[in-house]
XYZ file of C-alpha atoms in Angstrom:
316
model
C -61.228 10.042 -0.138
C -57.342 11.142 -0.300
C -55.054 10.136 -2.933
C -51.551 9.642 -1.726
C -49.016 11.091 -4.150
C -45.407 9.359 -4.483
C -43.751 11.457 -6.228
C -39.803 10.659 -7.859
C -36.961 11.516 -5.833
C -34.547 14.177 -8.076
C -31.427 13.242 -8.684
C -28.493 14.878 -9.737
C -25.084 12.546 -11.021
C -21.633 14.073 -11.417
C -19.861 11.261 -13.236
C -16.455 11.140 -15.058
C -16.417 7.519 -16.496
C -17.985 5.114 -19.030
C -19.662 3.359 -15.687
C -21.983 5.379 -14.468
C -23.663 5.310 -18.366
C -26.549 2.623 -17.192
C -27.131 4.382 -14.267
C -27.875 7.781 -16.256
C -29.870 6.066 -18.589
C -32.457 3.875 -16.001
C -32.521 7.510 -13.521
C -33.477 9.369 -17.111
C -36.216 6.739 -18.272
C -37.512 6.522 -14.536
C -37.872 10.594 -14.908
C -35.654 11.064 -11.801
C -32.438 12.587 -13.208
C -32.633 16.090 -13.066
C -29.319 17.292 -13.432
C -25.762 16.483 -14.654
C -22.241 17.593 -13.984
C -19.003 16.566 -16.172
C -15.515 17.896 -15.394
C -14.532 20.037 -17.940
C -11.755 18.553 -20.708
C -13.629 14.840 -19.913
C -13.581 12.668 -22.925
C -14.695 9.542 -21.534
C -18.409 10.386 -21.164
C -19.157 13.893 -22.436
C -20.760 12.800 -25.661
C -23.030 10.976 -24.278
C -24.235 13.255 -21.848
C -24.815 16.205 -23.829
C -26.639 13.907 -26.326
C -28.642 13.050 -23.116
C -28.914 16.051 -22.471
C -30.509 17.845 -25.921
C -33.284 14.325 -26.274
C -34.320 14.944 -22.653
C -33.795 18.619 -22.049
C -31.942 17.850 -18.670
C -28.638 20.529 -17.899
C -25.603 19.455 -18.482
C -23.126 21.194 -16.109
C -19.309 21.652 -17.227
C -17.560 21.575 -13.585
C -14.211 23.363 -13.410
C -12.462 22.109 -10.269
C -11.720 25.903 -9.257
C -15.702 26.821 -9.552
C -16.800 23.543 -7.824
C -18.622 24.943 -4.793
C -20.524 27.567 -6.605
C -21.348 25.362 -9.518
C -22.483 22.459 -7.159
C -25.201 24.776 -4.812
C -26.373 26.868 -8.412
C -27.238 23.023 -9.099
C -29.050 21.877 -6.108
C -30.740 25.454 -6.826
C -32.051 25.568 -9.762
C -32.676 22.086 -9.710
C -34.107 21.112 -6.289
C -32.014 18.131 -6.382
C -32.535 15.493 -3.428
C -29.579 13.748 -4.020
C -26.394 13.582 -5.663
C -25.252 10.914 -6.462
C -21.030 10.730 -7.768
C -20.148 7.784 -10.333
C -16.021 8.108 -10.871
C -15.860 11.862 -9.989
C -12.687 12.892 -9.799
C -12.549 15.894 -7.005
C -13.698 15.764 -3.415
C -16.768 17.875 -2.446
C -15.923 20.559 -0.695
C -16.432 20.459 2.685
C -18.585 24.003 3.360
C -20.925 22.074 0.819
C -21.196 18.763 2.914
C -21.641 20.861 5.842
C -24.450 23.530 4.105
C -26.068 20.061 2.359
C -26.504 17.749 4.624
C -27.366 13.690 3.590
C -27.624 15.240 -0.069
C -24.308 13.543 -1.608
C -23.414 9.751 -1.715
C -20.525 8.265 -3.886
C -20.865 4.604 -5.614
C -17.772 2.950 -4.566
C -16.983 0.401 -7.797
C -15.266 -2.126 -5.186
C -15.897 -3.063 -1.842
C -15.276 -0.544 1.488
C -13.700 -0.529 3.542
C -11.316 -3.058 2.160
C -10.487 -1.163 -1.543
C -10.641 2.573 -0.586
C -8.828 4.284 -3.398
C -8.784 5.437 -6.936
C -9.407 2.313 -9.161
C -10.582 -0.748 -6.671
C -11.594 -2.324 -10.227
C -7.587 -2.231 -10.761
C -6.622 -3.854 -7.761
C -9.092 -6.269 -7.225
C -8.309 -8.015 -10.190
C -4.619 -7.859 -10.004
C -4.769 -8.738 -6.165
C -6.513 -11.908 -7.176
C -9.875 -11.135 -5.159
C -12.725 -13.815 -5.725
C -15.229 -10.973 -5.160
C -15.675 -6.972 -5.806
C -19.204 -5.095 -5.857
C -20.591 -1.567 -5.491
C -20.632 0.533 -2.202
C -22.582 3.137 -2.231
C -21.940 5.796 0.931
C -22.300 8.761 2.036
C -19.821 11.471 1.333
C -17.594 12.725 4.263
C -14.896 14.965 4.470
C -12.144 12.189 4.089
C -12.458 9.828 0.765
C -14.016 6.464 1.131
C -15.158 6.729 4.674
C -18.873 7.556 5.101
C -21.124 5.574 6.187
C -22.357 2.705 3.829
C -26.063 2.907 2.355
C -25.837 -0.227 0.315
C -23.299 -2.541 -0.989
C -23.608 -5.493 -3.317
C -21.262 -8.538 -3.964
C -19.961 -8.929 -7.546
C -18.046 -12.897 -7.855
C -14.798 -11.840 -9.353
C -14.042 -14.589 -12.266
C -10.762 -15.342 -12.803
C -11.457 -14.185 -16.759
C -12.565 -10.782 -16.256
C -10.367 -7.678 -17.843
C -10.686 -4.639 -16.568
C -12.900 -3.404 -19.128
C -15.248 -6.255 -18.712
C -15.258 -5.895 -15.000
C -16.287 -2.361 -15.481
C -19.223 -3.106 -17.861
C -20.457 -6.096 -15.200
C -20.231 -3.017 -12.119
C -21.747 -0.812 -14.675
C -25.078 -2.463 -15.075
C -24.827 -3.395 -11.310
C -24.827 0.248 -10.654
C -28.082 0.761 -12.412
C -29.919 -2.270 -10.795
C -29.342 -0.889 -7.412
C -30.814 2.013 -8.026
C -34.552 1.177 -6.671
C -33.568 -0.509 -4.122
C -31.163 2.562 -3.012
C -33.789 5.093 -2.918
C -35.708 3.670 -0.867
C -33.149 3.361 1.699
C -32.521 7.108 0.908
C -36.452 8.176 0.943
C -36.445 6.246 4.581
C -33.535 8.079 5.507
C -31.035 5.720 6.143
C -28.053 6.457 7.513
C -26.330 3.623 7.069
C -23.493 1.723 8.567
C -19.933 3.182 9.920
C -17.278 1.360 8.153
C -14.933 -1.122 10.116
C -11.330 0.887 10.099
C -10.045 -2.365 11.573
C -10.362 -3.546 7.917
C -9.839 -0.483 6.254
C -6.824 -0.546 3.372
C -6.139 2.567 0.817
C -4.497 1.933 -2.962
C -3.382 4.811 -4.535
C -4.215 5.287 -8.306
C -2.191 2.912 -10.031
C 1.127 4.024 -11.162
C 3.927 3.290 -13.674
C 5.710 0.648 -11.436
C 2.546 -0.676 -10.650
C 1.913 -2.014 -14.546
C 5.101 -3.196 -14.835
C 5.821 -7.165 -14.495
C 9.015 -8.317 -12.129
C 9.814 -11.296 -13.818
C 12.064 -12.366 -11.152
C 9.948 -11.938 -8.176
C 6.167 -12.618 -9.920
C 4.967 -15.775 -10.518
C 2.536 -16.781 -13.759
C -0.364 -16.377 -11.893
C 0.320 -13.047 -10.338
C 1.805 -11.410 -14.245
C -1.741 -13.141 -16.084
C -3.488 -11.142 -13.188
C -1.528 -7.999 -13.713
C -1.991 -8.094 -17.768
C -5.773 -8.455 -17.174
C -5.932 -5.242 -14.835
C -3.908 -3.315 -17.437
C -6.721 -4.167 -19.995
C -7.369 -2.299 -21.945
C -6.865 0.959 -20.144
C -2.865 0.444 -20.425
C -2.884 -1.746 -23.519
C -1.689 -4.531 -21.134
C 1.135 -5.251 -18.601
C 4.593 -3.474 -19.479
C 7.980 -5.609 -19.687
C 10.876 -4.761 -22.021
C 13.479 -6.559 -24.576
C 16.295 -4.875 -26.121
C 15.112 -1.579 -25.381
C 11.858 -2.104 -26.466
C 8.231 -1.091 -24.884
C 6.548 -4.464 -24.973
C 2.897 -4.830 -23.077
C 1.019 -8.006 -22.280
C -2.215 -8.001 -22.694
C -3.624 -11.474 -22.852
C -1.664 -14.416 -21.372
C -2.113 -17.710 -19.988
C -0.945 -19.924 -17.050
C 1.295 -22.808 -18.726
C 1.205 -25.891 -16.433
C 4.817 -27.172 -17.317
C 8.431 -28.238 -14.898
C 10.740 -28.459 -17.376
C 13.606 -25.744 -18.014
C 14.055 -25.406 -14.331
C 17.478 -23.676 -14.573
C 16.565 -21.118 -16.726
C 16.283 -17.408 -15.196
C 13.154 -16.021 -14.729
C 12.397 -13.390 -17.866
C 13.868 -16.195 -20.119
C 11.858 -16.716 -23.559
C 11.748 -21.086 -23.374
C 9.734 -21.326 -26.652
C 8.591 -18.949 -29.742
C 7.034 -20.781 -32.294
C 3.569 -20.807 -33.608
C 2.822 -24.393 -32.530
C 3.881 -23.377 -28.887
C 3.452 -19.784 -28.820
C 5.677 -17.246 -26.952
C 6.459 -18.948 -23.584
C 8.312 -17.571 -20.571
C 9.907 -18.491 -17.354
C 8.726 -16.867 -14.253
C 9.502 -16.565 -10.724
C 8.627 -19.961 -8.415
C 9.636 -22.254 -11.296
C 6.397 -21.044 -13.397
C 5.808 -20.482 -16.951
C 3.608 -18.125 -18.825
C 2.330 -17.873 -22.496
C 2.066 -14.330 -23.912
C -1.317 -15.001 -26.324
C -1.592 -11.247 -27.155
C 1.074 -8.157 -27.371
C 1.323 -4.807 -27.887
C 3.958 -2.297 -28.914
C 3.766 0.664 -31.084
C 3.530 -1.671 -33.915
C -0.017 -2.849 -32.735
C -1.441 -6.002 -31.603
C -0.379 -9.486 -32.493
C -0.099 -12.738 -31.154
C 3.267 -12.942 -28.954
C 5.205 -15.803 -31.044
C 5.207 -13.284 -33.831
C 7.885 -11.186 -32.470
C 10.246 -13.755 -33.672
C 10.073 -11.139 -36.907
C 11.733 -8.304 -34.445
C 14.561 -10.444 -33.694
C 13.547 -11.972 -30.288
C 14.351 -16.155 -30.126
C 14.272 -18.763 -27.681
C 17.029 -17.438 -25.051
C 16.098 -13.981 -24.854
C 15.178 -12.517 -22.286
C 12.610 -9.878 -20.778
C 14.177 -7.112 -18.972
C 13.102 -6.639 -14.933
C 11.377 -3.364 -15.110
């Protein structure tokens, strides 16, 4: 009689980012992970890796961006890795690697291809207003985002979620992928080509994209914006009197009065009411939580600074 033998798929993870934690940990505990691979100067996950790395005895590779292609085939050497898997990594593989390791790499996507290609689809689905994000994994090609998708699950997108709490949900979504995943992988699936009809690209977020137009966003669209600026930016910036000011929490206020007043115009700062503002499309928005250098406080509170019903935000 034969015994068949299944034995666990290797996997190595080059991550850069809080996100790809659960997945580490399940891969470890599963006795799959067998390699990992930080970019050097990372302070997001490094500590926990090499503490994952001395209770499990699996290497911990320090990637400099100038030794990438050397550093990533003396890993798939020494290791015998099957796949590798990339969670947030920052640099593209290099493409005399793709060629030389052929349906080894595949990227998880946190947000859905090909519709959020980019840096930080966590970012822009929440501040686009999206009803639903997700996880794509695919296979790495030459040009970012564009390989062929393995596997993708839906995510509902509540209208509550923060950055940080949409990356925690897409964290632990990441892990309970992973079975399903490898078995597509172990079958050799090659996926599905991506639809460039409905292909869009965002660029990393930048400075004038965290900073609220009070005469040309509405309540809805600056509540949005404060909750994809938290808490990786402390919040949404605006500016009174020369002052840095961030939203970070802030809520829709159904009200019609004060229709004259201009957009960026403080209509109420007291602790019953709270610190209210007009907004463009005759909307109004309370500012629950703040921050400036001074730290966090509730927004009616800057009354002590000076501010009073009749200021007004600056149009950054």
């Amino acid at each position: 009689m034969f015994r068949i033998i299944m034995t666990a798929s290797k996997i190595a993870v080059l991550c850069n980012n809080r996100m790809a934690i659960p997945a580490l940990q399940a891969l470890a505990s599963q006795g799959r992970l067998c390699a990992l691979g930080v970019p050097e100067a990372n302070t997001d996950v490094i500590d926990f890796c090499l503490m994952l790395s001395k209770q499990s005895g699996i290497p911990l590779l320090i990637i400099k961006k100038e030794n990438l292609s050397a550093q990533l085939e003396e890993l798939i050497t020494k290791t015998n890795a099957q796949f590798i898997f990339t969670m947030t990594f920052p640099w593209k593989i290099p493409a005399e690697v793709l060629h030389k390791q052929q349906d080894k790499f595949y990227n998880f996507h946190y947000g859905l291809l090909p519709e959020m290609r980019g840096a930080d689809p966590v970012f822009e689905s929440i501040r686009s207003g999206s009803k639903e994000t997700g996880i794509t994994v695919h296979a790495i090609e030459n040009k970012i985002d564009k390989g062929a998708i393995i596997l993708k699950k839906i995510l509902p997108l509540s209208i509550n979620m923060t950055h940080g709490v949409l990356c925690t949900n897409l964290s632990w979504l990441g892990a309970n992928l992973l079975s399903e995943l490898l078995i597509l992988l172990k079958n050799n699936s090659k996926g599905i080509k991506q639809d460039e009809g409905n292909a869009k690209y965002f660029t990393k977020p930048a400075a004038a994209d965290v900073c609220i137009s009070w005469q040309k966003h509405d309540a809805k669209t600056i509540e949005a914006l404060s909750r994809a600026c938290n808490p990786w930016n402390k919040g949404a910036y605006t500016q009174w009197n020369g002052w840095n000011i961030r939203v970070v929490e802030a809520t829709v206020i159904n009200e019609t009065s004060h229709q004259s007043d201009i957009p960026g115009t403080i209509l109420s700062l007291d602790e019953d009411n709270g610190l209210i503002v007009k907004c463009n499309n005759e909307t109004q928005l309370r500012l629950d939580i703040i921050y400036t250098d001074e730290g966090f406080m509730s927004g009616h509170k800057l009354f002590a600074f000076g501010m009073k019903k009749g200021s007004r935000f600056v149009n950054l």
